Amino acid sequence: MLQEQIINEIKQIPSEKLAEVYDLIHYFRLGLKHEANALPKQRPIGLAKEIFQTPDSFFEPLQDEVLDAFEGK
């Protein structure tokens, strides 16, 4: 049986590596169960179109000092 083979393999793993194996098992056992719930639901496009207007300045080039800040200069 596959479960017995896995258990036998785990028994051969050095004790200092068992925490890593446990993390992996825990991820698959619990993480995948909740993965479907963890995905964010997509919001409809245009929810704020009557509330927010993008200013024309949004499309203008950024000032050099702002660009430098983004580039870490």
XYZ file of N, CA and C in Angstrom:
219
model
N 0.848 -1.170 0.000
C 0.000 0.000 0.000
C 0.899 1.240 0.000
N 0.508 2.253 -0.731
C 1.318 3.457 -0.901
C 1.554 4.181 0.420
N 0.547 4.227 1.263
C 0.694 4.910 2.556
C 1.795 4.250 3.394
N 1.859 2.941 3.376
C 2.903 2.229 4.123
C 4.281 2.518 3.537
N 4.371 2.602 2.218
C 5.649 2.924 1.582
C 6.108 4.329 1.984
N 5.186 5.258 2.024
C 5.513 6.631 2.418
C 5.994 6.659 3.867
N 5.298 5.941 4.728
C 5.693 5.890 6.145
C 7.088 5.286 6.286
N 7.379 4.229 5.538
C 8.712 3.614 5.585
C 9.782 4.582 5.092
N 9.474 5.349 4.076
C 10.429 6.353 3.586
C 10.666 7.431 4.644
N 9.599 7.869 5.292
C 9.712 8.899 6.332
C 10.578 8.393 7.490
N 10.455 7.132 7.822
C 11.249 6.563 8.914
C 12.745 6.610 8.618
N 13.110 6.681 7.343
C 14.517 6.700 6.955
C 15.095 8.111 6.850
N 14.265 9.114 7.019
C 14.716 10.500 6.918
C 15.403 10.893 8.215
N 16.555 11.560 8.125
C 17.246 12.013 9.345
C 16.352 12.951 10.156
N 16.456 12.857 11.465
C 15.557 13.616 12.340
C 15.650 15.119 12.113
N 16.823 15.620 11.722
C 16.944 17.062 11.499
C 16.205 17.534 10.243
N 15.759 16.618 9.411
C 15.009 16.965 8.194
C 13.508 16.748 8.347
N 13.085 16.171 9.457
C 11.672 15.835 9.628
C 10.762 17.058 9.648
N 11.245 18.177 10.158
C 10.419 19.390 10.183
C 10.059 19.827 8.762
N 10.996 19.685 7.846
C 10.721 20.040 6.448
C 9.667 19.108 5.847
N 9.784 17.835 6.147
C 8.805 16.864 5.644
C 7.430 17.165 6.231
N 7.406 17.473 7.521
C 6.137 17.802 8.159
C 5.496 19.021 7.492
N 6.296 20.054 7.224
C 5.764 21.254 6.568
C 5.142 20.912 5.215
N 5.813 20.055 4.471
C 5.297 19.660 3.158
C 3.976 18.896 3.299
N 3.945 17.952 4.217
C 2.713 17.179 4.433
C 1.595 18.099 4.906
N 1.918 18.979 5.822
C 0.919 19.917 6.350
C 0.369 20.790 5.230
N 1.250 21.248 4.342
C 0.814 22.067 3.219
C -0.189 21.304 2.351
N 0.152 20.090 1.997
C -0.741 19.325 1.133
C -2.040 18.941 1.834
N -1.943 18.626 3.106
C -3.143 18.197 3.826
C -4.084 19.360 4.082
N -3.559 20.478 4.533
C -4.405 21.610 4.886
C -4.419 22.687 3.815
N -3.258 22.999 3.265
C -3.141 24.083 2.306
C -3.982 23.889 1.062
N -3.924 22.705 0.495
C -4.675 22.477 -0.738
C -6.178 22.446 -0.487
N -6.565 22.037 0.718
C -7.981 21.995 1.046
C -8.575 23.404 1.037
N -7.770 24.376 1.472
C -8.246 25.749 1.573
C -7.893 26.594 0.355
N -7.144 26.019 -0.581
C -6.676 26.798 -1.722
C -7.830 27.360 -2.540
N -8.869 26.585 -2.740
C -9.998 27.072 -3.527
C -10.651 28.270 -2.852
N -10.697 28.274 -1.541
C -11.280 29.396 -0.805
C -10.346 30.590 -0.769
N -9.047 30.359 -0.942
C -8.066 31.436 -0.825
C -8.005 32.306 -2.069
N -8.499 31.798 -3.184
C -8.454 32.588 -4.404
C -9.401 33.777 -4.289
N -8.880 34.965 -4.594
C -9.755 36.134 -4.502
C -10.816 36.096 -5.606
N -11.989 36.534 -5.254
C -13.049 36.612 -6.247
C -12.808 37.853 -7.089
N -12.975 37.708 -8.391
C -12.749 38.844 -9.271
C -13.880 39.844 -9.126
N -13.481 41.105 -9.054
C -14.466 42.168 -8.952
C -14.871 42.598 -10.345
N -16.111 42.985 -10.531
C -16.536 43.473 -11.844
C -15.778 44.749 -12.212
N -15.494 44.907 -13.478
C -14.801 46.093 -13.960
C -15.745 47.293 -13.899
N -15.206 48.436 -13.508
C -15.956 49.683 -13.551
C -16.798 49.980 -12.328
N -16.491 49.375 -11.178
C -17.292 49.616 -9.976
C -17.276 51.073 -9.540
N -16.179 51.784 -9.796
C -16.048 53.160 -9.311
C -16.114 54.185 -10.440
N -16.604 53.797 -11.601
C -16.535 54.728 -12.726
C -17.379 55.977 -12.512
N -18.403 55.920 -11.711
C -19.213 57.108 -11.428
C -18.669 57.880 -10.229
N -17.766 57.248 -9.461
C -17.245 57.853 -8.236
C -15.885 58.496 -8.471
N -15.064 57.877 -9.284
C -13.682 58.319 -9.464
C -13.424 58.633 -10.916
N -12.808 59.752 -11.162
C -12.386 60.137 -12.501
C -10.863 60.186 -12.528
N -10.248 59.548 -13.506
C -8.800 59.600 -13.635
C -8.418 60.971 -14.168
N -7.583 61.699 -13.427
C -7.202 63.037 -13.894
C -6.312 62.943 -15.135
N -6.372 63.948 -15.984
C -5.540 63.964 -17.192
C -4.058 63.894 -16.851
N -3.672 64.447 -15.703
C -2.259 64.447 -15.300
C -1.726 63.028 -15.074
N -2.611 62.078 -14.892
C -2.192 60.689 -14.693
C -1.374 60.193 -15.882
N -1.704 60.667 -17.062
C -1.067 60.185 -18.283
C 0.165 61.007 -18.678
N 0.472 62.053 -17.918
C 1.646 62.870 -18.207
C 2.898 62.163 -17.692
N 4.042 62.419 -18.324
C 5.290 61.798 -17.849
C 5.599 62.240 -16.419
N 6.215 61.346 -15.661
C 6.601 61.666 -14.292
C 7.811 62.593 -14.287
N 7.926 63.381 -13.229
C 9.076 64.258 -13.071
C 10.326 63.414 -12.848
N 11.479 63.979 -13.230
C 12.746 63.233 -13.119
C 13.020 62.768 -11.699
N 12.740 63.612 -10.696
C 13.024 63.209 -9.316
C 12.113 62.061 -8.858
N 10.910 61.999 -9.389
C 10.010 60.890 -9.055
C 10.523 59.610 -9.713
N 10.920 59.703 -10.968
C 11.491 58.533 -11.661
C 12.747 58.046 -10.952
N 13.597 59.000 -10.545
C 14.821 58.629 -9.825
C 14.500 57.875 -8.537
N 13.470 58.328 -7.831
C 13.082 57.669 -6.582
C 12.651 56.225 -6.843
N 11.918 56.003 -7.931
C 11.500 54.639 -8.265
C 12.697 53.768 -8.624
N 13.695 54.371 -9.235
C 14.874 53.620 -9.659
C 15.947 53.557 -8.579
N 15.679 54.138 -7.422
C 16.609 54.082 -6.310
C 17.831 54.971 -6.482
N 17.685 56.039 -7.232
C 18.826 56.944 -7.453
C 18.845 58.032 -6.418
